[in-house]
Amino acid sequence: MKASKNRKPRLIALANQKGGVGKTTTAINLATALATKSRVLLIDLDPQGNASTGVGVPRNERGVGAYAVLIGGSTLPEAIKPTKVPNLFLLPADPDLAGAEIELVGMEEREHRLRLAMQAAETTLGGFDYILIDCPPSLGLLTLNALVAVESVLIPLQAEFFALEGVSQITRTIERVKRALNPDLALDGIVLTMVDRRNNLSDLVSNDVRAFFKDKVFKTVIPRNVRISEAPSHGLPVIIYDLKSTGAQAYVQLAAELLRRDRARERETA
Ligand SMILES: Nc1ncnc2c1ncn2[C@@H]1O[C@H](COP(=O)(O)OP(=O)(O)O)[C@@H](O)[C@H]1O
Ligand SMILES: [Mg+2]
């Protein structure tokens, strides 16, 4: 076994340039499920701030957040806040984050700002077991900052026509970042979201994605479930809003599968 004293938080970005595929929902609920057994930090890098709202931190309670950390006006430890979920902490999206995409262009180390801020906060971040980053729906500088700061990427993928074409864009970006900016980066897995079992197309696409990406695709699929879409308006992850719902149960299973995969990988590298 690897010495556990070298344990760092596990860093995962949820990315897909397409909007509305379940990135934020997966970030919120995976983070919440993992927080039942470990300390988790959720970083909201989407100017829309839906992950922040979804864990019960509304706009007027956010204060400084990801923008201030990226631009250098604030440190990570100053900006991290507790959420409604025990053991789950948040680096919120602040209102200025929308401008960061453009402001970052002219800055030094523009793709590395988040990684550098995280390195500077190593002691604080060492207190977390998992750090999940919710990315905006683009492959711009905010997403690049996430991909440079993490070791693995999780791609939520909606099982619909053209899904495979969409996923090739993000996998190409991952390869490019790996070559040029972050050699440690790996595609951790693909999560099929909003799966409708009564819909043949959903099945066909799921089969295609599995045929192509093999065991990179999580066995757990997230079904389309109305409770999942209701939860954010209550400022709660669906796992807390309605734990018994099929949507919440799927996310509990997804977290368990992620933990199993991690343990299997640790054994391989031991
Ligand atoms: N499994 C699901 N079942 C029903 N609605 C969902 C599901 N996953 C996400 N949604 C809803 O779909 C919309 C887009 O999801 P979201 O997670 O915000 O996507 P993204 O972050 O990729 O833009 C949201 O309104 C969300 O509540
Ligand atoms: Mg989102």
PDB file of C-alpha atoms and ligand atoms in Angstrom:
ATOM      1  CA  MET A   1       0.000   0.000   0.000  1.00  0.00           C
ATOM      2  CA  LYS A   2       1.015   3.568  -0.605  1.00  0.00           C
ATOM      3  CA  ALA A   3       1.814   5.508   2.535  1.00  0.00           C
ATOM      4  CA  SER A   4      -1.358   7.282   3.547  1.00  0.00           C
ATOM      5  CA  LYS A   5       0.590  10.255   4.840  1.00  0.00           C
ATOM      6  CA  ASN A   6       1.025  11.286   1.199  1.00  0.00           C
ATOM      7  CA  ARG A   7      -2.700  11.423   0.680  1.00  0.00           C
ATOM      8  CA  LYS A   8      -3.838  14.505  -1.115  1.00  0.00           C
ATOM      9  CA  PRO A   9      -7.409  15.469  -1.833  1.00  0.00           C
ATOM     10  CA  ARG A  10      -8.705  13.781  -4.944  1.00  0.00           C
ATOM     11  CA  LEU A  11      -9.345  16.443  -7.586  1.00  0.00           C
ATOM     12  CA  ILE A  12     -12.111  15.972 -10.121  1.00  0.00           C
ATOM     13  CA  ALA A  13     -13.479  18.395 -12.718  1.00  0.00           C
ATOM     14  CA  LEU A  14     -16.965  17.957 -14.173  1.00  0.00           C
ATOM     15  CA  ALA A  15     -16.707  19.173 -17.728  1.00  0.00           C
ATOM     16  CA  ASN A  16     -18.565  19.133 -21.013  1.00  0.00           C
ATOM     17  CA  GLN A  17     -18.779  22.104 -23.366  1.00  0.00           C
ATOM     18  CA  LYS A  18     -22.474  21.435 -23.807  1.00  0.00           C
ATOM     19  CA  GLY A  19     -24.944  23.087 -21.429  1.00  0.00           C
ATOM     20  CA  GLY A  20     -27.829  21.298 -19.803  1.00  0.00           C
ATOM     21  CA  VAL A  21     -26.224  17.848 -19.728  1.00  0.00           C
ATOM     22  CA  GLY A  22     -26.162  17.455 -15.936  1.00  0.00           C
ATOM     23  CA  LYS A  23     -22.706  18.790 -14.970  1.00  0.00           C
ATOM     24  CA  THR A  24     -23.963  20.925 -12.113  1.00  0.00           C
ATOM     25  CA  THR A  25     -26.506  18.369 -10.924  1.00  0.00           C
ATOM     26  CA  THR A  26     -23.810  15.696 -10.896  1.00  0.00           C
ATOM     27  CA  ALA A  27     -21.308  17.977  -9.141  1.00  0.00           C
ATOM     28  CA  ILE A  28     -23.810  18.878  -6.405  1.00  0.00           C
ATOM     29  CA  ASN A  29     -25.055  15.379  -5.757  1.00  0.00           C
ATOM     30  CA  LEU A  30     -21.783  13.526  -6.084  1.00  0.00           C
ATOM     31  CA  ALA A  31     -20.291  16.058  -3.658  1.00  0.00           C
ATOM     32  CA  THR A  32     -23.191  15.581  -1.239  1.00  0.00           C
ATOM     33  CA  ALA A  33     -23.022  11.779  -1.392  1.00  0.00           C
ATOM     34  CA  LEU A  34     -19.245  11.823  -0.854  1.00  0.00           C
ATOM     35  CA  ALA A  35     -19.691  14.234   2.079  1.00  0.00           C
ATOM     36  CA  THR A  36     -21.498  11.560   4.105  1.00  0.00           C
ATOM     37  CA  LYS A  37     -18.111   9.881   4.623  1.00  0.00           C
ATOM     38  CA  SER A  38     -15.514  12.540   3.872  1.00  0.00           C
ATOM     39  CA  ARG A  39     -14.806  16.255   3.736  1.00  0.00           C
ATOM     40  CA  VAL A  40     -15.621  17.705   0.362  1.00  0.00           C
ATOM     41  CA  LEU A  41     -15.006  21.046  -1.346  1.00  0.00           C
ATOM     42  CA  LEU A  42     -17.153  22.057  -4.304  1.00  0.00           C
ATOM     43  CA  ILE A  43     -15.707  24.759  -6.553  1.00  0.00           C
ATOM     44  CA  ASP A  44     -18.261  26.629  -8.652  1.00  0.00           C
ATOM     45  CA  LEU A  45     -16.513  27.862 -11.796  1.00  0.00           C
ATOM     46  CA  ASP A  46     -19.691  28.580 -13.747  1.00  0.00           C
ATOM     47  CA  PRO A  47     -20.699  32.279 -13.782  1.00  0.00           C
ATOM     48  CA  GLN A  48     -24.332  31.114 -13.655  1.00  0.00           C
ATOM     49  CA  GLY A  49     -23.615  29.973 -10.092  1.00  0.00           C
ATOM     50  CA  ASN A  50     -26.125  27.113 -10.160  1.00  0.00           C
ATOM     51  CA  ALA A  51     -23.927  24.836  -8.058  1.00  0.00           C
ATOM     52  CA  SER A  52     -23.724  27.540  -5.376  1.00  0.00           C
ATOM     53  CA  THR A  53     -27.510  27.995  -5.349  1.00  0.00           C
ATOM     54  CA  GLY A  54     -28.020  24.242  -5.419  1.00  0.00           C
ATOM     55  CA  VAL A  55     -26.158  23.683  -2.150  1.00  0.00           C
ATOM     56  CA  GLY A  56     -28.080  26.454  -0.425  1.00  0.00           C
ATOM     57  CA  VAL A  57     -25.781  29.463  -0.867  1.00  0.00           C
ATOM     58  CA  PRO A  58     -27.881  32.130  -2.627  1.00  0.00           C
ATOM     59  CA  ARG A  59     -26.389  35.033  -4.541  1.00  0.00           C
ATOM     60  CA  ASN A  60     -26.629  37.566  -1.682  1.00  0.00           C
ATOM     61  CA  GLU A  61     -24.758  35.273   0.732  1.00  0.00           C
ATOM     62  CA  ARG A  62     -21.792  34.407  -1.483  1.00  0.00           C
ATOM     63  CA  GLY A  63     -19.324  37.213  -0.865  1.00  0.00           C
ATOM     64  CA  VAL A  64     -15.936  36.714  -2.486  1.00  0.00           C
ATOM     65  CA  GLY A  65     -15.593  33.610  -4.584  1.00  0.00           C
ATOM     66  CA  ALA A  66     -13.904  31.990  -7.567  1.00  0.00           C
ATOM     67  CA  TYR A  67     -13.435  35.250  -9.464  1.00  0.00           C
ATOM     68  CA  ALA A  68     -11.499  36.906  -6.630  1.00  0.00           C
ATOM     69  CA  VAL A  69      -9.370  33.782  -6.242  1.00  0.00           C
ATOM     70  CA  LEU A  70      -8.564  33.528  -9.973  1.00  0.00           C
ATOM     71  CA  ILE A  71      -7.763  37.202 -10.402  1.00  0.00           C
ATOM     72  CA  GLY A  72      -5.719  37.253  -7.224  1.00  0.00           C
ATOM     73  CA  GLY A  73      -7.813  39.569  -5.065  1.00  0.00           C
ATOM     74  CA  SER A  74      -8.445  36.897  -2.471  1.00  0.00           C
ATOM     75  CA  THR A  75      -7.038  33.596  -1.274  1.00  0.00           C
ATOM     76  CA  LEU A  76      -8.893  30.303  -1.367  1.00  0.00           C
ATOM     77  CA  PRO A  77      -9.138  29.883   2.427  1.00  0.00           C
ATOM     78  CA  GLU A  78     -10.743  33.345   2.697  1.00  0.00           C
ATOM     79  CA  ALA A  79     -13.375  32.497   0.104  1.00  0.00           C
ATOM     80  CA  ILE A  80     -14.439  28.987   1.163  1.00  0.00           C
ATOM     81  CA  LYS A  81     -17.849  28.812   2.847  1.00  0.00           C
ATOM     82  CA  PRO A  82     -19.897  26.133   4.585  1.00  0.00           C
ATOM     83  CA  THR A  83     -23.094  24.926   2.882  1.00  0.00           C
ATOM     84  CA  LYS A  84     -26.395  23.454   4.063  1.00  0.00           C
ATOM     85  CA  VAL A  85     -24.780  20.030   3.733  1.00  0.00           C
ATOM     86  CA  PRO A  86     -22.569  18.923   6.655  1.00  0.00           C
ATOM     87  CA  ASN A  87     -18.934  18.330   5.575  1.00  0.00           C
ATOM     88  CA  LEU A  88     -19.546  20.018   2.238  1.00  0.00           C
ATOM     89  CA  PHE A  89     -17.824  23.358   1.653  1.00  0.00           C
ATOM     90  CA  LEU A  90     -18.110  25.730  -1.279  1.00  0.00           C
ATOM     91  CA  LEU A  91     -15.948  28.118  -3.234  1.00  0.00           C
ATOM     92  CA  PRO A  92     -18.890  30.070  -4.677  1.00  0.00           C
ATOM     93  CA  ALA A  93     -19.191  31.644  -8.093  1.00  0.00           C
ATOM     94  CA  ASP A  94     -19.163  35.389  -7.568  1.00  0.00           C
ATOM     95  CA  PRO A  95     -21.061  37.811  -9.839  1.00  0.00           C
ATOM     96  CA  ASP A  96     -17.846  38.976 -11.525  1.00  0.00           C
ATOM     97  CA  LEU A  97     -16.947  35.486 -12.691  1.00  0.00           C
ATOM     98  CA  ALA A  98     -18.660  36.163 -16.032  1.00  0.00           C
ATOM     99  CA  GLY A  99     -15.925  38.706 -16.768  1.00  0.00           C
ATOM    100  CA  ALA A 100     -13.086  36.366 -15.858  1.00  0.00           C
ATOM    101  CA  GLU A 101     -13.162  34.550 -19.202  1.00  0.00           C
ATOM    102  CA  ILE A 102     -12.118  37.791 -20.911  1.00  0.00           C
ATOM    103  CA  GLU A 103      -9.960  39.281 -18.143  1.00  0.00           C
ATOM    104  CA  LEU A 104      -7.883  36.127 -17.861  1.00  0.00           C
ATOM    105  CA  VAL A 105      -6.814  36.380 -21.512  1.00  0.00           C
ATOM    106  CA  GLY A 106      -4.367  39.168 -20.739  1.00  0.00           C
ATOM    107  CA  MET A 107      -3.056  37.734 -17.486  1.00  0.00           C
ATOM    108  CA  GLU A 108       0.148  35.892 -16.731  1.00  0.00           C
ATOM    109  CA  GLU A 109      -0.145  32.134 -16.211  1.00  0.00           C
ATOM    110  CA  ARG A 110      -3.700  32.463 -17.437  1.00  0.00           C
ATOM    111  CA  GLU A 111      -4.398  28.715 -17.610  1.00  0.00           C
ATOM    112  CA  HIS A 112      -2.665  28.043 -14.274  1.00  0.00           C
ATOM    113  CA  ARG A 113      -4.323  30.572 -11.963  1.00  0.00           C
ATOM    114  CA  LEU A 114      -6.574  28.092 -10.197  1.00  0.00           C
ATOM    115  CA  ARG A 115      -3.778  25.525  -9.818  1.00  0.00           C
ATOM    116  CA  LEU A 116      -1.477  28.179  -8.343  1.00  0.00           C
ATOM    117  CA  ALA A 117      -4.189  29.406  -5.947  1.00  0.00           C
ATOM    118  CA  MET A 118      -4.754  25.814  -4.862  1.00  0.00           C
ATOM    119  CA  GLN A 119      -1.053  25.193  -4.366  1.00  0.00           C
ATOM    120  CA  ALA A 120      -0.815  28.335  -2.231  1.00  0.00           C
ATOM    121  CA  ALA A 121      -3.649  26.947  -0.073  1.00  0.00           C
ATOM    122  CA  GLU A 122      -2.186  23.461   0.235  1.00  0.00           C
ATOM    123  CA  THR A 123      -2.556  23.293   4.005  1.00  0.00           C
ATOM    124  CA  THR A 124      -6.253  24.217   3.958  1.00  0.00           C
ATOM    125  CA  LEU A 125      -6.988  21.966   0.990  1.00  0.00           C
ATOM    126  CA  GLY A 126      -5.132  19.090   2.651  1.00  0.00           C
ATOM    127  CA  GLY A 127      -8.071  18.957   5.059  1.00  0.00           C
ATOM    128  CA  PHE A 128     -10.371  17.826   2.225  1.00  0.00           C
ATOM    129  CA  ASP A 129     -10.723  14.318   0.810  1.00  0.00           C
ATOM    130  CA  TYR A 130     -12.428  15.378  -2.411  1.00  0.00           C
ATOM    131  CA  ILE A 131     -12.445  18.571  -4.424  1.00  0.00           C
ATOM    132  CA  LEU A 132     -15.013  18.737  -7.220  1.00  0.00           C
ATOM    133  CA  ILE A 133     -15.035  21.520  -9.793  1.00  0.00           C
ATOM    134  CA  ASP A 134     -18.206  22.413 -11.678  1.00  0.00           C
ATOM    135  CA  CYS A 135     -17.208  23.868 -15.062  1.00  0.00           C
ATOM    136  CA  PRO A 136     -19.140  26.267 -17.290  1.00  0.00           C
ATOM    137  CA  PRO A 137     -20.593  25.011 -20.596  1.00  0.00           C
ATOM    138  CA  SER A 138     -17.633  26.023 -22.768  1.00  0.00           C
ATOM    139  CA  LEU A 139     -14.019  25.066 -23.291  1.00  0.00           C
ATOM    140  CA  GLY A 140     -12.741  28.560 -22.525  1.00  0.00           C
ATOM    141  CA  LEU A 141     -10.229  29.695 -19.941  1.00  0.00           C
ATOM    142  CA  LEU A 142     -12.396  28.851 -16.913  1.00  0.00           C
ATOM    143  CA  THR A 143     -12.682  25.217 -17.962  1.00  0.00           C
ATOM    144  CA  LEU A 144      -8.991  25.178 -18.918  1.00  0.00           C
ATOM    145  CA  ASN A 145      -8.108  26.437 -15.428  1.00  0.00           C
ATOM    146  CA  ALA A 146     -10.087  23.533 -13.992  1.00  0.00           C
ATOM    147  CA  LEU A 147      -8.428  20.982 -16.299  1.00  0.00           C
ATOM    148  CA  VAL A 148      -4.976  22.256 -15.367  1.00  0.00           C
ATOM    149  CA  ALA A 149      -5.770  22.097 -11.635  1.00  0.00           C
ATOM    150  CA  VAL A 150      -7.124  18.538 -11.431  1.00  0.00           C
ATOM    151  CA  GLU A 151      -5.962  14.997 -12.044  1.00  0.00           C
ATOM    152  CA  SER A 152      -9.157  13.679 -13.502  1.00  0.00           C
ATOM    153  CA  VAL A 153     -12.204  14.672 -15.473  1.00  0.00           C
ATOM    154  CA  LEU A 154     -15.695  13.322 -15.266  1.00  0.00           C
ATOM    155  CA  ILE A 155     -17.879  13.949 -18.300  1.00  0.00           C
ATOM    156  CA  PRO A 156     -21.629  13.972 -17.738  1.00  0.00           C
ATOM    157  CA  LEU A 157     -23.188  12.965 -21.029  1.00  0.00           C
ATOM    158  CA  GLN A 158     -26.822  13.168 -21.970  1.00  0.00           C
ATOM    159  CA  ALA A 159     -27.873  10.120 -23.930  1.00  0.00           C
ATOM    160  CA  GLU A 160     -29.155  11.820 -27.061  1.00  0.00           C
ATOM    161  CA  PHE A 161     -28.450  11.976 -30.787  1.00  0.00           C
ATOM    162  CA  PHE A 162     -24.975  13.470 -31.570  1.00  0.00           C
ATOM    163  CA  ALA A 163     -23.798  12.657 -28.025  1.00  0.00           C
ATOM    164  CA  LEU A 164     -20.663  10.962 -29.357  1.00  0.00           C
ATOM    165  CA  GLU A 165     -19.738  13.953 -31.517  1.00  0.00           C
ATOM    166  CA  GLY A 166     -20.080  16.253 -28.550  1.00  0.00           C
ATOM    167  CA  VAL A 167     -17.933  14.068 -26.356  1.00  0.00           C
ATOM    168  CA  SER A 168     -15.117  13.944 -28.902  1.00  0.00           C
ATOM    169  CA  GLN A 169     -14.660  17.710 -28.513  1.00  0.00           C
ATOM    170  CA  ILE A 170     -14.065  17.494 -24.787  1.00  0.00           C
ATOM    171  CA  THR A 171     -11.884  14.381 -25.044  1.00  0.00           C
ATOM    172  CA  ARG A 172      -9.700  16.146 -27.634  1.00  0.00           C
ATOM    173  CA  THR A 173      -9.383  19.103 -25.260  1.00  0.00           C
ATOM    174  CA  ILE A 174      -8.392  16.749 -22.437  1.00  0.00           C
ATOM    175  CA  GLU A 175      -5.675  15.248 -24.666  1.00  0.00           C
ATOM    176  CA  ARG A 176      -4.403  18.690 -25.604  1.00  0.00           C
ATOM    177  CA  VAL A 177      -4.281  19.874 -21.983  1.00  0.00           C
ATOM    178  CA  LYS A 178      -2.508  16.653 -21.024  1.00  0.00           C
ATOM    179  CA  ARG A 179       0.175  17.199 -23.682  1.00  0.00           C
ATOM    180  CA  ALA A 180       0.727  20.912 -23.160  1.00  0.00           C
ATOM    181  CA  LEU A 181      -0.283  21.929 -19.655  1.00  0.00           C
ATOM    182  CA  ASN A 182      -1.013  19.069 -17.253  1.00  0.00           C
ATOM    183  CA  PRO A 183       0.578  15.652 -17.912  1.00  0.00           C
ATOM    184  CA  ASP A 184      -1.241  14.179 -14.880  1.00  0.00           C
ATOM    185  CA  LEU A 185      -4.679  14.710 -16.373  1.00  0.00           C
ATOM    186  CA  ALA A 186      -6.833  11.664 -17.143  1.00  0.00           C
ATOM    187  CA  LEU A 187     -10.362  11.029 -18.296  1.00  0.00           C
ATOM    188  CA  ASP A 188     -11.816   9.447 -15.212  1.00  0.00           C
ATOM    189  CA  GLY A 189     -15.114   8.491 -16.651  1.00  0.00           C
ATOM    190  CA  ILE A 190     -18.308   9.251 -18.458  1.00  0.00           C
ATOM    191  CA  VAL A 191     -21.622   9.380 -16.643  1.00  0.00           C
ATOM    192  CA  LEU A 192     -24.774   8.918 -18.694  1.00  0.00           C
ATOM    193  CA  THR A 193     -27.393  11.375 -17.471  1.00  0.00           C
ATOM    194  CA  MET A 194     -31.098  11.981 -17.976  1.00  0.00           C
ATOM    195  CA  VAL A 195     -31.473   8.445 -19.250  1.00  0.00           C
ATOM    196  CA  ASP A 196     -35.018   7.537 -20.161  1.00  0.00           C
ATOM    197  CA  ARG A 197     -35.486   3.780 -20.155  1.00  0.00           C
ATOM    198  CA  ARG A 198     -38.690   4.031 -22.182  1.00  0.00           C
ATOM    199  CA  ASN A 199     -36.850   5.757 -24.962  1.00  0.00           C
ATOM    200  CA  ASN A 200     -35.124   3.524 -27.526  1.00  0.00           C
ATOM    201  CA  LEU A 201     -32.806   6.277 -28.666  1.00  0.00           C
ATOM    202  CA  SER A 202     -31.532   6.612 -25.114  1.00  0.00           C
ATOM    203  CA  ASP A 203     -30.643   2.885 -25.164  1.00  0.00           C
ATOM    204  CA  LEU A 204     -29.042   3.046 -28.594  1.00  0.00           C
ATOM    205  CA  VAL A 205     -26.866   6.006 -27.662  1.00  0.00           C
ATOM    206  CA  SER A 206     -25.898   4.459 -24.315  1.00  0.00           C
ATOM    207  CA  ASN A 207     -24.805   1.284 -26.131  1.00  0.00           C
ATOM    208  CA  ASP A 208     -22.764   3.289 -28.650  1.00  0.00           C
ATOM    209  CA  VAL A 209     -21.033   5.255 -25.902  1.00  0.00           C
ATOM    210  CA  ARG A 210     -20.207   2.045 -24.019  1.00  0.00           C
ATOM    211  CA  ALA A 211     -18.945   0.334 -27.175  1.00  0.00           C
ATOM    212  CA  PHE A 212     -16.588   3.245 -27.780  1.00  0.00           C
ATOM    213  CA  PHE A 213     -15.443   4.206 -24.284  1.00  0.00           C
ATOM    214  CA  LYS A 214     -15.727   0.728 -22.697  1.00  0.00           C
ATOM    215  CA  ASP A 215     -15.151   0.681 -18.953  1.00  0.00           C
ATOM    216  CA  LYS A 216     -14.561   4.434 -18.840  1.00  0.00           C
ATOM    217  CA  VAL A 217     -18.361   4.631 -18.737  1.00  0.00           C
ATOM    218  CA  PHE A 218     -19.816   4.297 -15.256  1.00  0.00           C
ATOM    219  CA  LYS A 219     -22.169   1.341 -14.816  1.00  0.00           C
ATOM    220  CA  THR A 220     -24.468   3.609 -12.833  1.00  0.00           C
ATOM    221  CA  VAL A 221     -26.705   5.715 -15.067  1.00  0.00           C
ATOM    222  CA  ILE A 222     -28.669   8.727 -13.868  1.00  0.00           C
ATOM    223  CA  PRO A 223     -32.320   8.458 -14.869  1.00  0.00           C
ATOM    224  CA  ARG A 224     -34.478  11.392 -15.864  1.00  0.00           C
ATOM    225  CA  ASN A 225     -36.319  12.156 -12.642  1.00  0.00           C
ATOM    226  CA  VAL A 226     -38.543  15.100 -11.810  1.00  0.00           C
ATOM    227  CA  ARG A 227     -37.315  15.253  -8.181  1.00  0.00           C
ATOM    228  CA  ILE A 228     -33.824  16.067  -9.510  1.00  0.00           C
ATOM    229  CA  SER A 229     -35.160  19.092 -11.367  1.00  0.00           C
ATOM    230  CA  GLU A 230     -37.252  20.270  -8.386  1.00  0.00           C
ATOM    231  CA  ALA A 231     -34.473  20.133  -5.807  1.00  0.00           C
ATOM    232  CA  PRO A 232     -32.475  23.249  -6.876  1.00  0.00           C
ATOM    233  CA  SER A 233     -35.438  25.576  -6.304  1.00  0.00           C
ATOM    234  CA  HIS A 234     -35.362  24.453  -2.661  1.00  0.00           C
ATOM    235  CA  GLY A 235     -31.618  25.133  -2.428  1.00  0.00           C
ATOM    236  CA  LEU A 236     -31.025  21.469  -1.663  1.00  0.00           C
ATOM    237  CA  PRO A 237     -29.255  18.583  -3.389  1.00  0.00           C
ATOM    238  CA  VAL A 238     -31.827  15.943  -4.414  1.00  0.00           C
ATOM    239  CA  ILE A 239     -30.068  13.535  -2.042  1.00  0.00           C
ATOM    240  CA  ILE A 240     -31.315  15.690   0.836  1.00  0.00           C
ATOM    241  CA  TYR A 241     -34.530  16.938  -0.775  1.00  0.00           C
ATOM    242  CA  ASP A 242     -35.818  13.408  -1.490  1.00  0.00           C
ATOM    243  CA  LEU A 243     -33.356  10.635  -0.701  1.00  0.00           C
ATOM    244  CA  LYS A 244     -35.796   7.909  -1.722  1.00  0.00           C
ATOM    245  CA  SER A 245     -36.291   9.240  -5.250  1.00  0.00           C
ATOM    246  CA  THR A 246     -34.769   7.257  -8.106  1.00  0.00           C
ATOM    247  CA  GLY A 247     -32.614  10.262  -8.979  1.00  0.00           C
ATOM    248  CA  ALA A 248     -31.129  10.557  -5.492  1.00  0.00           C
ATOM    249  CA  GLN A 249     -30.534   6.811  -5.276  1.00  0.00           C
ATOM    250  CA  ALA A 250     -28.709   6.867  -8.615  1.00  0.00           C
ATOM    251  CA  TYR A 251     -26.323   9.536  -7.302  1.00  0.00           C
ATOM    252  CA  VAL A 252     -25.727   7.544  -4.110  1.00  0.00           C
ATOM    253  CA  GLN A 253     -24.795   4.587  -6.320  1.00  0.00           C
ATOM    254  CA  LEU A 254     -22.596   6.739  -8.521  1.00  0.00           C
ATOM    255  CA  ALA A 255     -20.611   7.886  -5.492  1.00  0.00           C
ATOM    256  CA  ALA A 256     -20.244   4.280  -4.311  1.00  0.00           C
ATOM    257  CA  GLU A 257     -19.011   3.237  -7.766  1.00  0.00           C
ATOM    258  CA  LEU A 258     -16.500   6.103  -7.793  1.00  0.00           C
ATOM    259  CA  LEU A 259     -15.170   4.984  -4.390  1.00  0.00           C
ATOM    260  CA  ARG A 260     -14.887   1.357  -5.588  1.00  0.00           C
ATOM    261  CA  ARG A 261     -13.008   2.447  -8.703  1.00  0.00           C
ATOM    262  CA  ASP A 262     -10.647   4.576  -6.615  1.00  0.00           C
ATOM    263  CA  ARG A 263      -9.904   1.702  -4.240  1.00  0.00           C
ATOM    264  CA  ALA A 264      -9.285  -0.674  -7.161  1.00  0.00           C
ATOM    265  CA  ARG A 265      -6.876   1.826  -8.695  1.00  0.00           C
ATOM    266  CA  GLU A 266      -5.052   2.269  -5.368  1.00  0.00           C
ATOM    267  CA  ARG A 267      -4.573  -1.501  -5.178  1.00  0.00           C
ATOM    268  CA  GLU A 268      -3.183  -1.570  -8.720  1.00  0.00           C
ATOM    269  CA  THR A 269      -0.619   1.121  -8.000  1.00  0.00           C
ATOM    270  CA  ALA A 270       0.260  -0.185  -4.516  1.00  0.00           C
TER     271      ALA A 270
HETATM  272  N1  LIG B   1     -31.518  13.317 -14.223  1.00  0.00           N
HETATM  273  C1  LIG B   1     -32.243  14.422 -14.365  1.00  0.00           C
HETATM  274  N2  LIG B   1     -33.594  14.367 -14.426  1.00  0.00           N
HETATM  275  C2  LIG B   1     -34.351  15.486 -14.602  1.00  0.00           C
HETATM  276  N3  LIG B   1     -33.829  16.723 -14.708  1.00  0.00           N
HETATM  277  C3  LIG B   1     -32.489  16.854 -14.656  1.00  0.00           C
HETATM  278  C4  LIG B   1     -31.630  15.715 -14.481  1.00  0.00           C
HETATM  279  N4  LIG B   1     -30.347  16.158 -14.464  1.00  0.00           N
HETATM  280  C5  LIG B   1     -30.402  17.485 -14.614  1.00  0.00           C
HETATM  281  N5  LIG B   1     -31.680  17.919 -14.731  1.00  0.00           N
HETATM  282  C6  LIG B   1     -32.143  19.298 -14.943  1.00  0.00           C
HETATM  283  O1  LIG B   1     -31.693  19.702 -16.225  1.00  0.00           O
HETATM  284  C7  LIG B   1     -31.222  21.047 -16.221  1.00  0.00           C
HETATM  285  C8  LIG B   1     -29.741  21.086 -16.649  1.00  0.00           C
HETATM  286  O2  LIG B   1     -28.959  20.364 -15.698  1.00  0.00           O
HETATM  287  P1  LIG B   1     -27.578  20.938 -15.158  1.00  0.00           P
HETATM  288  O3  LIG B   1     -27.064  19.975 -14.162  1.00  0.00           O
HETATM  289  O4  LIG B   1     -27.744  22.349 -14.722  1.00  0.00           O
HETATM  290  O5  LIG B   1     -26.708  20.869 -16.484  1.00  0.00           O
HETATM  291  P2  LIG B   1     -25.335  21.622 -16.853  1.00  0.00           P
HETATM  292  O6  LIG B   1     -24.663  21.984 -15.576  1.00  0.00           O
HETATM  293  O7  LIG B   1     -24.569  20.634 -17.667  1.00  0.00           O
HETATM  294  O8  LIG B   1     -25.726  22.834 -17.669  1.00  0.00           O
HETATM  295  C9  LIG B   1     -31.445  21.537 -14.805  1.00  0.00           C
HETATM  296  O9  LIG B   1     -32.661  22.235 -14.765  1.00  0.00           O
HETATM  297  C10 LIG B   1     -31.519  20.272 -13.969  1.00  0.00           C
HETATM  298  O10 LIG B   1     -32.329  20.439 -12.812  1.00  0.00           O
HETATM  299 MG    MG B   2     -23.960  23.875 -14.958  1.00  0.00          MG
END
